[in-house]
Amino acid sequence: MKISLRAQAVAPFYAMEVAKHAAMIELDGHDVIRLNIGEPDFGAPPIVRDAMIKVMDGRPLPYTAALGLPALREAIAGFYRDRHGAEVDPARIAVTAGASAALVLAAAALVDPADEVIIGDPSYPCNRQIIESFGGHVRLVPTTPATRFQLTASSVRANWSPTTAGVMIATPSNPTGTSIPPSELAAICELARSRDAWRIIDEIYLDLAGGATALTFDPDAMVIGSFSKYFGLTGWRLGWCVLPSPLVPAVERLAQNFYICASTPAQLAALACFTPGALAVCEQRRDEFAARRTLVLDGLARIGLPVPVPPDGHFYCYIDVSGTGLSSWEFCERALQEAHVALTPGRDFGTHSAETHVRLSYTASMADLREGLTRLERFVSALREAG
């Protein structure tokens, strides 16, 4: 069977590959501490879960409009107003089948073959794959701890080319958990805007960090949001994007053709996310992630595994394992096999720090995090003794 060149070119998502290997080890009877996937362990807030149960009472659940339920689009706009002080017309909001679908729609609407897109290295791997699937060329710009593993206006300017069409940024970032200072992000957006280039800003971790949306200083940026992280609705596959007004009709047509609409019951239940009770639960969970971050950073320091830039965006740490004498892939492979702790190698996130860094996700319980750190401490101690 002939397989498309596009499909052949897509690299594996190593975080999911690690998950497969972890599942195989568990089948052999071992307990694996999973610190490789960015999936909050809380699930939906009880109010939202109850809303879903109520929705699934046998009533008809027809398609919604391609851009989503009007009431949900209005609720998201209200969230931007009340939480971030940003006025967003609900007509500019598209509800999508997860933030991933929002990113696909954004690329489909903006990227033409041979367009160049600037993305920082390290960064979320699927962003690169999506851009390249639509014929774009990704210019990966190396970042360092000095810039919080984020792009700067200076690095964007230095890497601009005649074919640069846009900039894709995630703040806070996966895998580093770090945010771009608002003044620096505003400078990047102004630079791109002055050159008539688009800006996609992935803010799916924003409300876990408590920062300000880019819409406060760049209302024409395309901003990606999600119900998966702050609200904990990962498997519900529900996200959104805030679009520049001229782009709304094009994105609506693309959504109609790509997947018709996001899940109707998920949209109906997600209205409960914006109730005071659900928001209070989400804030409590944000505090819990802060406590987990402290536990993990203290534990890694005790082990002697440096985190060059402490995360401010929850719930990832980007760890330098070069001092162990192992590559990031070797470290993850052996930690899984020998310590039964699942981590994600840096090769998922780019090339610049691919062999020296691994990502730890502290979405597990405090008990699992303590056990995982204890196992890693024994594993690293054994490495040093053997070396």
CSV table of C-alpha atoms in Angstrom, one decimal:
chain,number,residue,atom,x,y,z
A,1,MET,CA,0.0,0.0,0.0
A,2,LYS,CA,1.3,3.4,-0.9
A,3,ILE,CA,1.7,5.7,2.1
A,4,SER,CA,1.8,9.4,1.7
A,5,LEU,CA,5.0,11.2,2.0
A,6,ARG,CA,3.4,13.4,4.6
A,7,ALA,CA,2.6,10.4,6.8
A,8,GLN,CA,6.0,8.9,6.3
A,9,ALA,CA,7.7,12.2,7.4
A,10,VAL,CA,5.9,12.5,10.7
A,11,ALA,CA,8.2,11.6,13.6
A,12,PRO,CA,7.0,9.6,16.5
A,13,PHE,CA,5.6,11.4,19.6
A,14,TYR,CA,8.1,9.9,22.0
A,15,ALA,CA,6.1,10.7,25.1
A,16,MET,CA,3.4,8.3,23.8
A,17,GLU,CA,6.1,5.8,22.8
A,18,VAL,CA,7.3,5.8,26.4
A,19,ALA,CA,3.8,5.3,27.6
A,20,LYS,CA,3.5,2.2,25.4
A,21,HIS,CA,6.7,0.8,26.9
A,22,ALA,CA,5.5,1.6,30.4
A,23,ALA,CA,2.3,-0.3,29.7
A,24,MET,CA,4.3,-3.3,28.6
A,25,ILE,CA,6.3,-3.2,31.8
A,26,GLU,CA,3.2,-3.0,33.9
A,27,LEU,CA,1.8,-6.1,32.1
A,28,ASP,CA,4.9,-7.9,33.5
A,29,GLY,CA,3.7,-7.1,37.0
A,30,HIS,CA,5.8,-4.0,37.7
A,31,ASP,CA,4.4,-0.7,39.2
A,32,VAL,CA,5.5,2.2,36.9
A,33,ILE,CA,5.5,5.8,38.2
A,34,ARG,CA,4.3,7.7,35.1
A,35,LEU,CA,5.8,11.2,35.0
A,36,ASN,CA,5.9,11.3,31.2
A,37,ILE,CA,2.4,12.6,30.2
A,38,GLY,CA,1.0,16.1,30.8
A,39,GLU,CA,-2.3,14.9,32.0
A,40,PRO,CA,-3.7,16.2,35.3
A,41,ASP,CA,-4.7,13.4,37.5
A,42,PHE,CA,-7.8,15.1,39.0
A,43,GLY,CA,-10.3,14.6,36.2
A,44,ALA,CA,-13.1,17.1,35.6
A,45,PRO,CA,-14.4,19.2,38.5
A,46,PRO,CA,-17.3,17.4,40.1
A,47,ILE,CA,-19.8,20.1,38.9
A,48,VAL,CA,-18.7,19.6,35.3
A,49,ARG,CA,-18.8,15.8,35.6
A,50,ASP,CA,-22.3,16.0,37.0
A,51,ALA,CA,-23.3,18.2,34.1
A,52,MET,CA,-22.0,15.6,31.6
A,53,ILE,CA,-24.0,12.9,33.4
A,54,LYS,CA,-27.1,15.1,33.1
A,55,VAL,CA,-26.5,15.8,29.5
A,56,MET,CA,-26.3,12.0,28.7
A,57,ASP,CA,-29.9,11.4,29.7
A,58,GLY,CA,-31.1,10.2,26.3
A,59,ARG,CA,-31.9,13.6,24.8
A,60,PRO,CA,-31.0,14.2,21.2
A,61,LEU,CA,-27.4,15.5,20.8
A,62,PRO,CA,-27.2,16.9,17.3
A,63,TYR,CA,-24.3,18.6,15.7
A,64,THR,CA,-23.6,22.2,16.9
A,65,ALA,CA,-22.5,24.9,14.6
A,66,ALA,CA,-18.9,24.4,13.3
A,67,LEU,CA,-17.6,27.2,15.6
A,68,GLY,CA,-19.4,25.8,18.6
A,69,LEU,CA,-22.3,26.5,20.9
A,70,PRO,CA,-23.0,30.2,21.1
A,71,ALA,CA,-23.5,30.0,24.8
A,72,LEU,CA,-20.0,28.3,25.2
A,73,ARG,CA,-18.4,30.9,23.0
A,74,GLU,CA,-19.9,33.6,25.1
A,75,ALA,CA,-18.8,31.9,28.3
A,76,ILE,CA,-15.2,31.7,27.1
A,77,ALA,CA,-15.3,35.4,26.1
A,78,GLY,CA,-16.6,36.2,29.6
A,79,PHE,CA,-13.7,34.2,31.1
A,80,TYR,CA,-11.2,36.4,29.2
A,81,ARG,CA,-13.0,39.5,30.4
A,82,ASP,CA,-13.3,38.5,34.1
A,83,ARG,CA,-10.0,36.7,34.5
A,84,HIS,CA,-7.7,38.6,32.1
A,85,GLY,CA,-9.4,41.9,31.5
A,86,ALA,CA,-9.4,41.2,27.8
A,87,GLU,CA,-12.5,42.1,25.8
A,88,VAL,CA,-13.1,39.4,23.1
A,89,ASP,CA,-16.1,39.3,20.8
A,90,PRO,CA,-17.6,35.8,21.1
A,91,ALA,CA,-17.9,35.8,17.3
A,92,ARG,CA,-14.1,35.5,17.1
A,93,ILE,CA,-14.0,32.3,19.2
A,94,ALA,CA,-14.0,28.9,17.6
A,95,VAL,CA,-14.7,25.9,19.9
A,96,THR,CA,-12.6,23.0,18.7
A,97,ALA,CA,-12.0,19.3,19.2
A,98,GLY,CA,-9.2,19.9,21.6
A,99,ALA,CA,-6.4,22.5,21.3
A,100,SER,CA,-4.8,20.2,18.8
A,101,ALA,CA,-7.7,20.8,16.4
A,102,ALA,CA,-7.3,24.5,17.0
A,103,LEU,CA,-3.6,24.3,16.0
A,104,VAL,CA,-4.6,22.2,12.9
A,105,LEU,CA,-7.2,24.8,11.9
A,106,ALA,CA,-4.7,27.6,12.5
A,107,ALA,CA,-2.1,26.0,10.3
A,108,ALA,CA,-4.6,25.1,7.6
A,109,ALA,CA,-5.9,28.7,7.5
A,110,LEU,CA,-2.4,30.4,7.5
A,111,VAL,CA,0.3,28.2,6.1
A,112,ASP,CA,1.0,27.8,2.4
A,113,PRO,CA,3.7,25.5,1.0
A,114,ALA,CA,7.2,26.9,1.5
A,115,ASP,CA,6.1,29.4,4.1
A,116,GLU,CA,8.6,29.6,7.0
A,117,VAL,CA,7.5,29.5,10.6
A,118,ILE,CA,9.7,30.4,13.5
A,119,ILE,CA,9.4,28.2,16.5
A,120,GLY,CA,11.7,27.9,19.6
A,121,ASP,CA,13.7,24.8,20.4
A,122,PRO,CA,12.7,23.1,22.6
A,123,SER,CA,9.0,23.2,21.9
A,124,TYR,CA,5.9,21.0,21.7
A,125,PRO,CA,6.6,18.5,18.9
A,126,CYS,CA,3.1,18.4,17.4
A,127,ASN,CA,3.3,22.1,16.5
A,128,ARG,CA,6.2,21.3,14.1
A,129,GLN,CA,4.5,18.3,12.6
A,130,ILE,CA,1.3,20.2,12.0
A,131,ILE,CA,3.1,23.1,10.2
A,132,GLU,CA,5.1,20.7,8.0
A,133,SER,CA,2.0,18.7,7.2
A,134,PHE,CA,0.6,21.8,5.4
A,135,GLY,CA,3.8,22.3,3.5
A,136,GLY,CA,5.4,24.9,5.8
A,137,HIS,CA,9.0,25.0,6.7
A,138,VAL,CA,9.8,25.2,10.4
A,139,ARG,CA,12.9,27.2,11.5
A,140,LEU,CA,13.8,25.9,14.9
A,141,VAL,CA,15.6,28.6,16.9
A,142,PRO,CA,17.8,27.3,19.7
A,143,THR,CA,17.0,28.8,23.1
A,144,THR,CA,18.9,28.7,26.3
A,145,PRO,CA,18.4,29.0,30.1
A,146,ALA,CA,19.4,32.6,29.8
A,147,THR,CA,16.2,33.3,27.8
A,148,ARG,CA,14.1,30.9,29.9
A,149,PHE,CA,14.2,28.4,27.0
A,150,GLN,CA,11.9,30.9,25.1
A,151,LEU,CA,12.2,33.0,22.0
A,152,THR,CA,13.1,36.7,22.3
A,153,ALA,CA,12.5,39.6,20.0
A,154,SER,CA,16.2,39.6,19.3
A,155,SER,CA,16.4,35.9,18.3
A,156,VAL,CA,13.2,36.2,16.2
A,157,ARG,CA,14.7,39.2,14.4
A,158,ALA,CA,18.0,37.4,13.8
A,159,ASN,CA,16.3,34.4,12.3
A,160,TRP,CA,13.8,36.2,10.1
A,161,SER,CA,14.0,35.4,6.4
A,162,PRO,CA,12.2,36.6,3.2
A,163,THR,CA,9.9,33.6,3.5
A,164,THR,CA,9.0,34.0,7.1
A,165,ALA,CA,5.2,34.0,7.3
A,166,GLY,CA,4.6,33.8,11.1
A,167,VAL,CA,5.8,32.9,14.6
A,168,MET,CA,4.4,30.1,16.8
A,169,ILE,CA,4.9,30.5,20.5
A,170,ALA,CA,3.8,28.6,23.6
A,171,THR,CA,3.8,30.4,26.9
A,172,PRO,CA,4.0,28.7,29.3
A,173,SER,CA,5.9,26.2,27.3
A,174,ASN,CA,5.8,22.5,27.0
A,175,PRO,CA,8.4,21.0,27.8
A,176,THR,CA,10.1,23.6,30.1
A,177,GLY,CA,7.1,25.0,32.0
A,178,THR,CA,8.5,28.5,31.5
A,179,SER,CA,6.8,31.6,30.4
A,180,ILE,CA,7.9,34.5,28.3
A,181,PRO,CA,7.9,37.9,30.2
A,182,PRO,CA,4.9,39.9,28.9
A,183,SER,CA,7.1,42.7,27.7
A,184,GLU,CA,9.2,40.3,25.6
A,185,LEU,CA,6.2,38.6,24.2
A,186,ALA,CA,4.7,42.0,23.2
A,187,ALA,CA,8.0,42.9,21.5
A,188,ILE,CA,7.9,39.6,19.5
A,189,CYS,CA,4.3,40.2,18.5
A,190,GLU,CA,5.0,43.8,17.5
A,191,LEU,CA,8.0,42.7,15.4
A,192,ALA,CA,6.0,40.1,13.5
A,193,ARG,CA,3.0,42.4,13.1
A,194,SER,CA,5.3,45.2,11.7
A,195,ARG,CA,6.3,42.7,9.0
A,196,ASP,CA,2.8,41.6,8.2
A,197,ALA,CA,3.3,38.2,9.7
A,198,TRP,CA,0.8,36.2,11.8
A,199,ARG,CA,1.3,35.1,15.4
A,200,ILE,CA,0.0,31.9,16.9
A,201,ILE,CA,0.2,32.0,20.7
A,202,ASP,CA,-0.5,28.7,22.5
A,203,GLU,CA,-1.8,29.6,26.0
A,204,ILE,CA,-3.2,26.2,27.1
A,205,TYR,CA,-1.2,26.3,30.3
A,206,LEU,CA,-1.8,30.0,31.0
A,207,ASP,CA,-4.4,29.8,33.7
A,208,LEU,CA,-2.2,27.3,35.6
A,209,ALA,CA,0.5,30.0,35.6
A,210,GLY,CA,-1.7,32.9,36.4
A,211,GLY,CA,-0.3,35.2,33.7
A,212,ALA,CA,-1.8,37.6,31.3
A,213,THR,CA,-3.1,36.7,27.8
A,214,ALA,CA,-1.3,38.0,24.8
A,215,LEU,CA,-4.7,39.4,23.7
A,216,THR,CA,-4.2,42.3,26.1
A,217,PHE,CA,-1.5,43.7,23.9
A,218,ASP,CA,-2.0,41.9,20.6
A,219,PRO,CA,-5.7,41.6,19.9
A,220,ASP,CA,-5.1,40.3,16.4
A,221,ALA,CA,-3.0,37.3,17.5
A,222,MET,CA,-4.5,33.9,17.1
A,223,VAL,CA,-4.6,32.5,20.7
A,224,ILE,CA,-5.1,28.9,21.5
A,225,GLY,CA,-6.9,27.7,24.6
A,226,SER,CA,-7.9,24.4,26.1
A,227,PHE,CA,-10.2,22.7,28.6
A,228,SER,CA,-7.6,20.0,29.2
A,229,LYS,CA,-5.1,21.5,31.6
A,230,TYR,CA,-6.6,24.1,33.9
A,231,PHE,CA,-10.0,22.5,33.8
A,232,GLY,CA,-8.7,18.9,33.7
A,233,LEU,CA,-10.9,17.7,30.8
A,234,THR,CA,-8.1,16.0,28.8
A,235,GLY,CA,-10.1,13.1,27.4
A,236,TRP,CA,-13.1,15.3,26.6
A,237,ARG,CA,-11.1,16.7,23.6
A,238,LEU,CA,-12.3,20.3,23.8
A,239,GLY,CA,-10.4,23.5,23.1
A,240,TRP,CA,-10.8,26.8,21.5
A,241,CYS,CA,-9.0,29.5,19.5
A,242,VAL,CA,-9.5,33.3,19.4
A,243,LEU,CA,-9.3,34.4,15.8
A,244,PRO,CA,-8.6,37.7,14.1
A,245,SER,CA,-12.0,38.7,12.7
A,246,PRO,CA,-11.0,38.4,9.0
A,247,LEU,CA,-10.0,34.7,9.6
A,248,VAL,CA,-13.3,33.6,11.1
A,249,PRO,CA,-15.1,32.6,7.9
A,250,ALA,CA,-12.1,30.6,6.6
A,251,VAL,CA,-11.7,28.7,9.9
A,252,GLU,CA,-15.4,28.0,10.0
A,253,ARG,CA,-15.3,26.5,6.5
A,254,LEU,CA,-12.2,24.4,7.5
A,255,ALA,CA,-13.9,23.2,10.7
A,256,GLN,CA,-17.1,22.2,8.8
A,257,ASN,CA,-15.0,20.1,6.4
A,258,PHE,CA,-12.4,18.7,8.9
A,259,TYR,CA,-14.7,17.5,11.7
A,260,ILE,CA,-18.1,19.2,11.5
A,261,CYS,CA,-18.0,20.3,15.1
A,262,ALA,CA,-16.6,19.6,18.5
A,263,SER,CA,-18.4,17.0,20.7
A,264,THR,CA,-21.9,18.3,21.5
A,265,PRO,CA,-22.2,16.7,25.0
A,266,ALA,CA,-18.7,17.9,25.9
A,267,GLN,CA,-19.6,21.4,24.9
A,268,LEU,CA,-22.9,21.4,26.8
A,269,ALA,CA,-21.2,20.1,30.0
A,270,ALA,CA,-18.2,22.5,29.6
A,271,LEU,CA,-20.6,25.4,30.3
A,272,ALA,CA,-20.3,24.3,33.9
A,273,CYS,CA,-16.5,25.0,33.9
A,274,PHE,CA,-17.3,28.7,34.2
A,275,THR,CA,-19.5,28.4,37.3
A,276,PRO,CA,-18.1,29.7,40.6
A,277,GLY,CA,-17.9,26.2,42.1
A,278,ALA,CA,-15.9,24.7,39.2
A,279,LEU,CA,-13.5,27.7,39.1
A,280,ALA,CA,-12.9,27.4,42.9
A,281,VAL,CA,-12.0,23.7,42.4
A,282,CYS,CA,-9.6,24.6,39.6
A,283,GLU,CA,-7.9,27.2,41.7
A,284,GLN,CA,-7.5,24.6,44.5
A,285,ARG,CA,-5.9,22.3,42.0
A,286,ARG,CA,-3.6,25.1,40.8
A,287,ASP,CA,-2.4,25.4,44.4
A,288,GLU,CA,-1.8,21.7,44.6
A,289,PHE,CA,0.4,21.8,41.5
A,290,ALA,CA,2.4,24.6,43.2
A,291,ALA,CA,3.0,22.3,46.1
A,292,ARG,CA,4.0,19.4,43.8
A,293,ARG,CA,6.4,21.7,42.0
A,294,THR,CA,8.1,22.5,45.3
A,295,LEU,CA,8.3,18.8,46.1
A,296,VAL,CA,9.8,17.9,42.7
A,297,LEU,CA,12.3,20.8,42.6
A,298,ASP,CA,13.5,20.0,46.1
A,299,GLY,CA,13.8,16.3,45.3
A,300,LEU,CA,15.7,16.8,42.0
A,301,ALA,CA,18.1,19.2,43.8
A,302,ARG,CA,18.7,16.5,46.4
A,303,ILE,CA,19.4,13.9,43.7
A,304,GLY,CA,21.7,16.3,41.9
A,305,LEU,CA,19.7,16.6,38.7
A,306,PRO,CA,19.7,20.3,37.7
A,307,VAL,CA,16.6,22.1,36.5
A,308,PRO,CA,18.3,25.1,34.7
A,309,VAL,CA,15.1,27.2,34.7
A,310,PRO,CA,12.5,26.5,37.4
A,311,PRO,CA,9.1,26.3,35.9
A,312,ASP,CA,6.5,29.0,36.5
A,313,GLY,CA,3.8,27.6,34.3
A,314,HIS,CA,3.0,24.2,35.8
A,315,PHE,CA,3.4,21.2,35.4
A,316,TYR,CA,6.7,20.4,33.7
A,317,CYS,CA,10.4,20.4,34.7
A,318,TYR,CA,13.1,20.3,32.1
A,319,ILE,CA,16.0,18.4,33.6
A,320,ASP,CA,19.6,18.4,32.6
A,321,VAL,CA,20.8,14.8,32.8
A,322,SER,CA,24.2,15.4,31.0
A,323,GLY,CA,26.0,15.0,34.3
A,324,THR,CA,25.0,11.3,34.5
A,325,GLY,CA,27.0,10.4,31.5
A,326,LEU,CA,23.9,9.2,29.7
A,327,SER,CA,22.1,10.7,26.7
A,328,SER,CA,18.5,11.8,27.4
A,329,TRP,CA,17.2,8.7,25.6
A,330,GLU,CA,19.5,6.4,27.4
A,331,PHE,CA,18.5,8.0,30.7
A,332,CYS,CA,14.8,7.6,30.1
A,333,GLU,CA,15.1,4.1,28.7
A,334,ARG,CA,17.1,2.9,31.7
A,335,ALA,CA,15.1,4.8,34.3
A,336,LEU,CA,12.0,3.0,32.9
A,337,GLN,CA,13.6,-0.4,32.8
A,338,GLU,CA,15.6,-0.2,36.0
A,339,ALA,CA,13.7,2.2,38.2
A,340,HIS,CA,10.2,1.9,36.7
A,341,VAL,CA,9.9,5.6,36.3
A,342,ALA,CA,8.6,7.0,33.0
A,343,LEU,CA,10.0,10.3,31.7
A,344,THR,CA,10.1,11.9,28.3
A,345,PRO,CA,13.4,12.3,26.4
A,346,GLY,CA,14.4,15.7,25.0
A,347,ARG,CA,14.4,14.4,21.4
A,348,ASP,CA,10.6,14.9,21.5
A,349,PHE,CA,11.1,18.6,21.7
A,350,GLY,CA,13.7,19.6,19.2
A,351,THR,CA,17.4,19.2,18.5
A,352,HIS,CA,19.3,21.7,20.6
A,353,SER,CA,19.0,20.1,24.0
A,354,ALA,CA,17.6,16.8,22.8
A,355,GLU,CA,20.5,14.7,24.1
A,356,THR,CA,21.0,16.4,27.4
A,357,HIS,CA,17.5,17.1,28.8
A,358,VAL,CA,14.4,15.1,29.8
A,359,ARG,CA,11.0,16.3,30.8
A,360,LEU,CA,9.3,15.4,34.0
A,361,SER,CA,5.5,15.9,34.4
A,362,TYR,CA,4.4,16.4,37.9
A,363,THR,CA,0.7,15.6,37.2
A,364,ALA,CA,1.0,12.5,39.4
A,365,SER,CA,-0.1,12.4,43.1
A,366,MET,CA,2.2,13.6,45.9
A,367,ALA,CA,2.6,10.0,47.0
A,368,ASP,CA,3.6,8.9,43.4
A,369,LEU,CA,5.9,11.8,43.1
A,370,ARG,CA,7.7,11.0,46.3
A,371,GLU,CA,8.0,7.4,45.3
A,372,GLY,CA,9.2,8.4,41.8
A,373,LEU,CA,11.9,10.7,43.2
A,374,THR,CA,13.0,8.0,45.6
A,375,ARG,CA,13.4,5.6,42.7
A,376,LEU,CA,15.3,8.2,40.7
A,377,GLU,CA,17.6,8.9,43.6
A,378,ARG,CA,18.5,5.2,43.8
A,379,PHE,CA,18.9,5.0,40.1
A,380,VAL,CA,21.2,8.0,39.8
A,381,SER,CA,23.2,6.9,42.8
A,382,ALA,CA,23.8,3.6,41.1
A,383,LEU,CA,24.9,5.3,37.9
A,384,ARG,CA,27.4,7.4,39.8
A,385,GLU,CA,28.8,4.4,41.7
A,386,ALA,CA,29.2,2.5,38.5
A,387,GLY,CA,30.8,5.4,36.8
